[in-house]
Short mmCIF file of C-alpha atoms and ligand atoms in Angstrom, two decimals:
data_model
loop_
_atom_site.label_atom_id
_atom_site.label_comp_id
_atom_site.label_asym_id
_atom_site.label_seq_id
_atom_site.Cartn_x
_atom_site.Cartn_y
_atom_site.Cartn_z
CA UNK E 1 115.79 -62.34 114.38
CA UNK E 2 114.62 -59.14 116.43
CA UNK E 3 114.69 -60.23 119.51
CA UNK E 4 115.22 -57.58 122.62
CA UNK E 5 119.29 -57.09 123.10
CA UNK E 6 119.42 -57.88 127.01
CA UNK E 7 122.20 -55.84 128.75
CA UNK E 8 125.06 -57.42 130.44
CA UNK E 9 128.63 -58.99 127.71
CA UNK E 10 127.62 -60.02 124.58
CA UNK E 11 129.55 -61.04 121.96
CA UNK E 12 128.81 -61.11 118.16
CA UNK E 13 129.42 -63.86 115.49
CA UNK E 14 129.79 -63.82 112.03
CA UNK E 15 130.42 -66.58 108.94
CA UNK E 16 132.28 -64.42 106.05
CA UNK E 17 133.71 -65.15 102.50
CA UNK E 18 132.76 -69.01 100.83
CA UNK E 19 131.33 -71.53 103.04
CA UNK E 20 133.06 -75.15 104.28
CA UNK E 21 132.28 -77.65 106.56
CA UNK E 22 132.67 -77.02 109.86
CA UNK E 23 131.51 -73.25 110.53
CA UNK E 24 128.46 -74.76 112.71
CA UNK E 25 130.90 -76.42 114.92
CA UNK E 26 132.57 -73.04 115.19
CA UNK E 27 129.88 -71.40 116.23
CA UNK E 28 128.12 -74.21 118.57
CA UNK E 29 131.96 -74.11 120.18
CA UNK E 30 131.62 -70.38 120.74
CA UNK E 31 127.89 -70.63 122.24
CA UNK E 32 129.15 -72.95 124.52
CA UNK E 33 132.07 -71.53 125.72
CA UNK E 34 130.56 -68.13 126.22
CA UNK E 35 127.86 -69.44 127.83
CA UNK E 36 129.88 -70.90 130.23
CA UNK E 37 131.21 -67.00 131.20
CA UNK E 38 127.74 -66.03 131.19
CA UNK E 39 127.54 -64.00 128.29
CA UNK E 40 125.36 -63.70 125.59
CA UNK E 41 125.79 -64.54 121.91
CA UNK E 42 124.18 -62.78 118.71
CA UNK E 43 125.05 -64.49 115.05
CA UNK E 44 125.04 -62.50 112.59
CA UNK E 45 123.45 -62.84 109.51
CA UNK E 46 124.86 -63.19 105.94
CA UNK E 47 128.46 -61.93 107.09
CA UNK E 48 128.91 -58.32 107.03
CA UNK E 49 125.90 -58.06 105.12
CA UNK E 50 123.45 -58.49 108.21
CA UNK E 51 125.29 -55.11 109.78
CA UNK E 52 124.53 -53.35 107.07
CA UNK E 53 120.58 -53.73 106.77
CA UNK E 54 117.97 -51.90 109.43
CA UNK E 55 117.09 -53.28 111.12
CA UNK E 56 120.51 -55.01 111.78
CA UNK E 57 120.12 -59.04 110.74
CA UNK E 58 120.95 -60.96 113.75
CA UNK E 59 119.83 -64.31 115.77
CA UNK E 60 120.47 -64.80 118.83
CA UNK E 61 122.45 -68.26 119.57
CA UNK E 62 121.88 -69.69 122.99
CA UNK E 63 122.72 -73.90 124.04
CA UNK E 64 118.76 -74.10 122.93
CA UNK E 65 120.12 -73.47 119.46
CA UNK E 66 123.71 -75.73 119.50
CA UNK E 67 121.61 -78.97 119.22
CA UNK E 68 123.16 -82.38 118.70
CA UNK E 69 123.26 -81.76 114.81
CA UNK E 70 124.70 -78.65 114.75
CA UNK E 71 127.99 -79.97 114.57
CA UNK E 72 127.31 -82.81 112.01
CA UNK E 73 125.53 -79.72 109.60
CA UNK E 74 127.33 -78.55 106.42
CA UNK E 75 127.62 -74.82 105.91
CA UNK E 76 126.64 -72.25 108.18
CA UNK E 77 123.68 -71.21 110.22
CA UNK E 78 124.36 -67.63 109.76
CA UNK E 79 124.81 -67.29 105.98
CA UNK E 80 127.93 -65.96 104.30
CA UNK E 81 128.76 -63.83 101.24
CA UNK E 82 131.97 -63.63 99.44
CA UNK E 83 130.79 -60.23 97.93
CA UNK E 84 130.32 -56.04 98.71
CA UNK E 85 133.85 -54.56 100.13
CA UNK E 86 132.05 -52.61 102.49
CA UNK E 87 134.82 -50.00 101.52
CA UNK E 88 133.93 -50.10 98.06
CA UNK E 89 130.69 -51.61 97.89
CA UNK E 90 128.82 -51.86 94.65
CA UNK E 91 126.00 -49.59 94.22
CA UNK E 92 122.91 -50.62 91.90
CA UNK E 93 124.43 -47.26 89.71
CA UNK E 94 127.34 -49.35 89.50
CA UNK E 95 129.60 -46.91 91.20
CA UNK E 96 131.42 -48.09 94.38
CA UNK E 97 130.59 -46.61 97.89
CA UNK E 98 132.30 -46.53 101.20
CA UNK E 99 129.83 -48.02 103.16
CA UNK E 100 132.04 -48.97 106.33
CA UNK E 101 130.36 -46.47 109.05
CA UNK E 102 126.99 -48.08 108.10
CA UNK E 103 128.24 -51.83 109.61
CA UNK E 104 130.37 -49.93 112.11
CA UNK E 105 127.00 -48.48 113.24
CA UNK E 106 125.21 -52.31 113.10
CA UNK E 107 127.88 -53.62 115.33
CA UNK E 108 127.30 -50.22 117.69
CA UNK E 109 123.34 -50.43 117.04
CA UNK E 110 123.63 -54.70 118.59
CA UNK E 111 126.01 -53.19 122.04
CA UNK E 112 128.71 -55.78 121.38
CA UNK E 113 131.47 -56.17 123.01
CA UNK E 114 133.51 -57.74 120.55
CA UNK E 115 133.37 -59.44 117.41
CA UNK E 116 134.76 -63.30 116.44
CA UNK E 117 134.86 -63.22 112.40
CA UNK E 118 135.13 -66.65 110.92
CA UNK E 119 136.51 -66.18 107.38
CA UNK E 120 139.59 -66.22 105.20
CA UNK E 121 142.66 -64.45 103.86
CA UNK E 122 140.15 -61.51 102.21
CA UNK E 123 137.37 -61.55 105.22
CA UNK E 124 139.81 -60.67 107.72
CA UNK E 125 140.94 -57.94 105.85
CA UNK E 126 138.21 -56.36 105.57
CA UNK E 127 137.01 -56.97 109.23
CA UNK E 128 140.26 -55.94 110.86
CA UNK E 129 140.27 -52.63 108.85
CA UNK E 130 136.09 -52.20 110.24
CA UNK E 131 137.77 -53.11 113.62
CA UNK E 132 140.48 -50.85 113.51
CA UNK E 133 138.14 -47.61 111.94
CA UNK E 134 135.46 -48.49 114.68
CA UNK E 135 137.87 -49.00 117.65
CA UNK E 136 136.24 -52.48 118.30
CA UNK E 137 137.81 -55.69 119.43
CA UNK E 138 137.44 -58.62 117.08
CA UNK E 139 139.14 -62.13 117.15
CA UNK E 140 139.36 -64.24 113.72
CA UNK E 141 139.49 -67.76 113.50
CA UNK E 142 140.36 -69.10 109.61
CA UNK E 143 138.13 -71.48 107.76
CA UNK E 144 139.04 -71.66 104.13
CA UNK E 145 138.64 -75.40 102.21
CA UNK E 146 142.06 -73.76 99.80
CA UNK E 147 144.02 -74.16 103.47
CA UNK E 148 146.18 -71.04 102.00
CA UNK E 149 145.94 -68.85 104.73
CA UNK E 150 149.66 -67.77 106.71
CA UNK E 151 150.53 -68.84 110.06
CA UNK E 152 148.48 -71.72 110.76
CA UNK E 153 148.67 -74.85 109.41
CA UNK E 154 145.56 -75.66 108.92
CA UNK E 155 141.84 -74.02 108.81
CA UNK E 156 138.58 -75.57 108.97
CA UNK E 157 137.17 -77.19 105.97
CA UNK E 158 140.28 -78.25 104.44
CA UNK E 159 140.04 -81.83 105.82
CA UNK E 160 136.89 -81.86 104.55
CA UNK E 161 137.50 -80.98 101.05
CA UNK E 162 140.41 -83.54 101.02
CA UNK E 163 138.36 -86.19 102.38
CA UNK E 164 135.79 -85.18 99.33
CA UNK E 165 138.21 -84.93 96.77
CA UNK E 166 139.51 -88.80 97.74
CA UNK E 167 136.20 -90.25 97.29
CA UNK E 168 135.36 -88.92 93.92
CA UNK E 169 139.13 -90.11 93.29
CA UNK E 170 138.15 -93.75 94.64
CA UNK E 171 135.26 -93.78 92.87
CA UNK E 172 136.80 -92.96 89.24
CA UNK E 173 139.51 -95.18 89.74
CA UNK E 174 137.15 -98.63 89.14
CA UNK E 175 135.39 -96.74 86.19
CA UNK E 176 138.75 -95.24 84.88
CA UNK E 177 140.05 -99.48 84.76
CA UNK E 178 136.88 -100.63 83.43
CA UNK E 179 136.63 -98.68 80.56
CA UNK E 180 140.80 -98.40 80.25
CA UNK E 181 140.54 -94.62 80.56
CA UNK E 182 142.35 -91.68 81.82
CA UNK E 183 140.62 -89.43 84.46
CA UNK E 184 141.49 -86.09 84.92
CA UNK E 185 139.87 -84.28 88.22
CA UNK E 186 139.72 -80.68 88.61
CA UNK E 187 139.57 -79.97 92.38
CA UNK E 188 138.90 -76.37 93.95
CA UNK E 189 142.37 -74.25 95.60
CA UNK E 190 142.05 -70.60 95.06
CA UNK E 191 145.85 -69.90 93.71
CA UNK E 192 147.07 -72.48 96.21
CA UNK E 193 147.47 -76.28 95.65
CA UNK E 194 147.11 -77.96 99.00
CA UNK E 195 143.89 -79.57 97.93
CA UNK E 196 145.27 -81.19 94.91
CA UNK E 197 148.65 -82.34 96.10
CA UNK E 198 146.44 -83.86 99.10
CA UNK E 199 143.88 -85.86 97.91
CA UNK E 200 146.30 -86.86 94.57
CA UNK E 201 148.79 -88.63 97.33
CA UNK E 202 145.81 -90.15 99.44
CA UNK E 203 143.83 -90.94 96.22
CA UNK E 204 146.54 -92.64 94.27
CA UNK E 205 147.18 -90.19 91.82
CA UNK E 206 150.09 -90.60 88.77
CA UNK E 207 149.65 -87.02 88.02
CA UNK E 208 148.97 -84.35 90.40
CA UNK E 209 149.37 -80.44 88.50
CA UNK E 210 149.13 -77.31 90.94
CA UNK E 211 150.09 -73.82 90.13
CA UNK E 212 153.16 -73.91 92.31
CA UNK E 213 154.96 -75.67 89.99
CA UNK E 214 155.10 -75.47 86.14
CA UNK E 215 154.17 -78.88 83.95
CA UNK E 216 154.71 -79.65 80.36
CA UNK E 217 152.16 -81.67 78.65
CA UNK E 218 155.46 -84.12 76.83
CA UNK E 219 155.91 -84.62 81.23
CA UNK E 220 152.38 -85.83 81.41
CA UNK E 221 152.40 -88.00 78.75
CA UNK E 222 155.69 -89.51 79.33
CA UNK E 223 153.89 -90.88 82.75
CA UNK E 224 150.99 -91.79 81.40
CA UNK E 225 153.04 -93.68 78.90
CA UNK E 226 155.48 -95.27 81.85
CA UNK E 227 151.84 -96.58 83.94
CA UNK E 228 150.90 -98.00 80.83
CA UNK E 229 154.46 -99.41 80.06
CA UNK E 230 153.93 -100.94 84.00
CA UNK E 231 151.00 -103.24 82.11
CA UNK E 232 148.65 -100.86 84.20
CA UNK E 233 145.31 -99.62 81.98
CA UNK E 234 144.11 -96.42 84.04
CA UNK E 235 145.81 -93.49 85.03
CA UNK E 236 143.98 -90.72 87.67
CA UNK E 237 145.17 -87.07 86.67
CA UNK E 238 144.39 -84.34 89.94
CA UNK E 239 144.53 -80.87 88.52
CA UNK E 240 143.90 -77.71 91.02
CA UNK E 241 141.39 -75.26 89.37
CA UNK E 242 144.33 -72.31 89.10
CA UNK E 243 146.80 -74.24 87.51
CA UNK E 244 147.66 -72.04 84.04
CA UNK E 245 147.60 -72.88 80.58
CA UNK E 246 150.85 -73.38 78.42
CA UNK E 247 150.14 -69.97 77.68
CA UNK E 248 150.38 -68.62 81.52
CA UNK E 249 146.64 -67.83 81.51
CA UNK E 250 144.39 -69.28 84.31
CA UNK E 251 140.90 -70.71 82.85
CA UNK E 252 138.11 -68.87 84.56
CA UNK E 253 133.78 -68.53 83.40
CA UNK E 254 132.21 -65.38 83.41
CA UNK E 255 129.73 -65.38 86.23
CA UNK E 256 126.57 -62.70 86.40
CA UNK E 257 127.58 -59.50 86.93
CA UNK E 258 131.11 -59.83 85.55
CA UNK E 259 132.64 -61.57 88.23
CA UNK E 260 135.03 -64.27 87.12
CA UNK E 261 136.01 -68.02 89.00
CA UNK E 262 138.46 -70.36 88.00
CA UNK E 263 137.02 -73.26 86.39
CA UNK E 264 137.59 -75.54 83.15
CA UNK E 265 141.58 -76.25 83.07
CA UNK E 266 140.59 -79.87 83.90
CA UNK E 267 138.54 -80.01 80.35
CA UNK E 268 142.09 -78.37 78.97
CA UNK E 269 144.36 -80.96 80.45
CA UNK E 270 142.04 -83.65 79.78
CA UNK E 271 141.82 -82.78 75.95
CA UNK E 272 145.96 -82.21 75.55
CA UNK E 273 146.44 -85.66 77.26
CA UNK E 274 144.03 -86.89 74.61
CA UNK E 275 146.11 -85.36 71.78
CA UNK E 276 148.86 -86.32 73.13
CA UNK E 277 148.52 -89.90 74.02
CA UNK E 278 145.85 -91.22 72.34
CA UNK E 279 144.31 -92.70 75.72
CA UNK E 280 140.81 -92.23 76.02
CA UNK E 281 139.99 -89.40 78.98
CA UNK E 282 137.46 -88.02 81.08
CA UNK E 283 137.40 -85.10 83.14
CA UNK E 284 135.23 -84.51 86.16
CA UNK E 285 135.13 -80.94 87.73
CA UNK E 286 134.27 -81.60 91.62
CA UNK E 287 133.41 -77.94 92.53
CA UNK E 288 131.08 -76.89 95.17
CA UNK E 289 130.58 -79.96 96.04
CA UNK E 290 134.12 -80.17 98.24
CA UNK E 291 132.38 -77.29 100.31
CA UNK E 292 128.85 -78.52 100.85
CA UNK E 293 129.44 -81.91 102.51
CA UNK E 294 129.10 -82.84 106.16
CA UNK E 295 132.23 -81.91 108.40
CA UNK E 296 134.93 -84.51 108.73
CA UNK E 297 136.09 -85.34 112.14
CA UNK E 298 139.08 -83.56 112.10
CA UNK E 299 137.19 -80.47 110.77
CA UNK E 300 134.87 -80.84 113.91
CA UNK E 301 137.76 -81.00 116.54
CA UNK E 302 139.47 -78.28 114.93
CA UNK E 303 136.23 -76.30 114.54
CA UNK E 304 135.28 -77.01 118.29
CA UNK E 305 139.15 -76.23 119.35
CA UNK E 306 139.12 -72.55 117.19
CA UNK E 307 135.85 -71.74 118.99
CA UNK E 308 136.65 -72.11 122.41
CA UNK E 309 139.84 -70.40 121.95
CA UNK E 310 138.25 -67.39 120.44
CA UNK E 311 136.22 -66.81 123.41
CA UNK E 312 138.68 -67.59 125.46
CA UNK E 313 140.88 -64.55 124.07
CA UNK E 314 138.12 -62.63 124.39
CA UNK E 315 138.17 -62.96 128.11
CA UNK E 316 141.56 -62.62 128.52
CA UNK E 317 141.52 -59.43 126.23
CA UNK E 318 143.34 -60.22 123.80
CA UNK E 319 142.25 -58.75 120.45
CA UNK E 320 143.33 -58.75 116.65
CA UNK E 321 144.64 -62.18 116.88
CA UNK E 322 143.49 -65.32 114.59
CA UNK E 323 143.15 -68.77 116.42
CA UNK E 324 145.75 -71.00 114.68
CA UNK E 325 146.67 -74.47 114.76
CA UNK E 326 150.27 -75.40 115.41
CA UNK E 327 152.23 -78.72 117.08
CA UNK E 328 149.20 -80.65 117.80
CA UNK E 329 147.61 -77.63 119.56
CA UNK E 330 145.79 -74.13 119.08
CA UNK E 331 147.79 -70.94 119.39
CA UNK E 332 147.14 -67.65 118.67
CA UNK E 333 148.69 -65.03 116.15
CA UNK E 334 148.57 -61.49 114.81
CA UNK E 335 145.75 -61.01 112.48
CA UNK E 336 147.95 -58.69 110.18
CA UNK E 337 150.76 -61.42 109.88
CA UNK E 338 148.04 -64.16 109.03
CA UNK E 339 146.15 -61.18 106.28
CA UNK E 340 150.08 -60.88 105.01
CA UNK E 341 151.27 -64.38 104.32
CA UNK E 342 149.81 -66.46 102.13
CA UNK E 343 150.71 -70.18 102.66
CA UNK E 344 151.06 -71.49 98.85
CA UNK E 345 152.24 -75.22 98.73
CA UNK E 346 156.03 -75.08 99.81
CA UNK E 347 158.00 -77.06 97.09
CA UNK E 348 160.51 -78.79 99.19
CA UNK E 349 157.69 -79.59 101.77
CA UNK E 350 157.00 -83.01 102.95
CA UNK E 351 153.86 -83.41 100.98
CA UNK E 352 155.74 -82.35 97.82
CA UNK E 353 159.07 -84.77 98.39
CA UNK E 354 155.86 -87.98 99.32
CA UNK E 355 154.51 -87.22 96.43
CA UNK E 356 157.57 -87.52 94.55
CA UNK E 357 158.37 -90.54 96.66
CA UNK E 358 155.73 -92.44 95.43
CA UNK E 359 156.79 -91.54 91.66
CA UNK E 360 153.89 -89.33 91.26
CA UNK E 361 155.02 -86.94 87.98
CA UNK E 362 154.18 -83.03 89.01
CA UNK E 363 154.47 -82.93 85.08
CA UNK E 364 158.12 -81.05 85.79
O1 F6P G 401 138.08 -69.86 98.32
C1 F6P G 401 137.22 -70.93 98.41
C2 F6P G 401 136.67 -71.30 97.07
O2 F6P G 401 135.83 -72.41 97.25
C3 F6P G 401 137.72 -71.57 96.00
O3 F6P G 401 138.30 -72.83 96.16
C4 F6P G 401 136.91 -71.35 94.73
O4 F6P G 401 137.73 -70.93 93.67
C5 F6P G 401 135.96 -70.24 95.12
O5 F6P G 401 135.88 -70.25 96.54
C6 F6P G 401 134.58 -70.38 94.56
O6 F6P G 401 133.84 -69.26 94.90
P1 F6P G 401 132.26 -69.14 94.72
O7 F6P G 401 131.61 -69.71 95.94
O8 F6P G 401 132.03 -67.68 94.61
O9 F6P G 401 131.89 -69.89 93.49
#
């Protein structure tokens, strides 16, 4: 963890916000690619956290490390946190502290010469404004399963969590005809609905809800009531966790220390179909499980593709950009214009207008 810091280029690598499949492919890309320019590579630990502690929380990743199950290995090596702005961190007190010139002095303390920050919409934020205040170059490359993050079109772990979603989806669907039921599943999709609207086409949804657009619960039951019409004795419902209730609120639990995550609007739908049809329903929430499972191969190629580009910018010196995927290939972009657009699920998209093709209700 303490090992000597040799002289010579050495980059720094760090796993920030909620884990996915496919940061370890990330990172075994990056070891390899940089150790093909010769430099060195130290991970570090538990995001931004690891810059923070003294002695500075780091390992150092050489192709010893990037062994042949690196790639195939849920989560990430490194550790993560989605927590502790270091601009407003929370003290024990419970005030908030900038704590900023403490990580900018980690990164100083481990003689990097640059930084590649695998994370989201919030992560890069956060690490472009440490970038910026500390004059150091960092490159992003975006991993979020929610797949809401601007200018690329996709980011590592969202294949995954698709490909998760569609077996729990395949596996309700014999129970669901067995026992004549409806199933409602409540898959994960921070405030976007890419998940959902996914997995409901490739699992054979009837009803897929997402916060993009609005549903009425007379919709729902009017499909429910057309499958069963169609002599068929099962619907599957797909709900994304930040769809609202009729009353515009989202359905989050109270978590220790306050903090709130979506959660329960699948036991909501599932209980107004019930009212409202009569059908017998069931609701499975799929949570963490859509992050935890081993990387698909798409999430691997992309993964492997995002790393080697990183440290390829790196040596070109090209700084604040994110690696982005776009026309079959990788590209790079601004890291502002990715922090700035959020990539919700575009209503007259091709995804929306299949679903709708296949005569799966929205509830609209
Ligand atoms: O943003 C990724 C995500 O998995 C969301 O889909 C989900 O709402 C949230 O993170 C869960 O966060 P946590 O890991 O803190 O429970």
């Amino acid at each position: 963890m303490t090992a000597p810091i040799k002289a010579g280029k050495r980059i720094g690598i760090l796993t920030s916000g909620g884990d996915c499949a496919g940061l370890n492919a990330v990172i075994r890309a990056v070891v390899h690619r940089a150790t093909g320019y010769g430099w060195q590579v130290l991970g570090i630990k538990e995001g931004t956290q690891g810059l923070l502690q003294r002695p500075v929380q780091y390992q150092t990743l050489d192709l010893g490390c990037v062994d042949g199950h690196m790639m195939r290995q849920g989560g990430t090596i490194l550790g993560t946190t989605n927590r502790g702005d270091p601009f407003a961190y929370p003290m024990p007190d419970g005030t908030l502290k900038d704590r900023s010139d403490e990580i900018i002095g980690g990164y100083r303390e481990l003689g990097l010469d640059a930084l590649i920050g695998i994370g989201g919409d919030g992560s890069f934020a956060i690490l472009h404004k440490l970038a910026q205040k500390g004059g150091f170059p960092m490159v992003g490359v975006p991993k979020t399963i929610d797949n809401d993050l601007g200018k690329t079109e996709v980011s590592v772990g969202y294949d995954t969590a698709v490909a998760v979603a569609v077996e729990a989806l395949d596996r309700l669907q014999p129970t669901a005809a067995s026992h004549h039921r409806v199933m409602v599943l409540e898959v994960m999709g921070r405030d976007a609905g890419h998940i959902a609207l996914a997995a409901g086409i490739a699992g054979g949804a009837d009803v897929i809800l997402i916060p993009e657009i609005a549903y009425s619960i007379e919709s729902i039951a009017a499909k429910i009531k057309d499958v069963r019409d169609s002599g068929r004795n099962f619907a599957l419902v797909v709900v994304s966790e930040a769809v609202k209730t009729l009353e515009g609120t989202g359905v989050k639990k109270v978590l220790q220390g306050g903090e709130k995550r979506y959660g329960g609007i699948g036991d909501y739908i599932g209980e107004k179909i019930a009212d409202a049809t009569g059908a017998e329903t069931r609701v499975t929430v799929l949570g963490h499980v859509q992050r935890g499972s081993m990387p698909s191969p798409r999430d691997r190629l992309i993964a492997s593709a995002f790393g080697v580009h990183a440290v390829d910018l790196i040596a070109e010196g090209k700084f604040n950009r994110m690696v982005a995927w776009a026309n079959r290939g990788v590209i790079d972009v601004p890291i502002t214009e990715a922090i700035e657009h959020y990539s919700c699920v575009e209503l007259d998209g091709a995804l929306v207008k299949t679903a709708r093709g296949l005569n799966i209700s929205f509830g609209d």
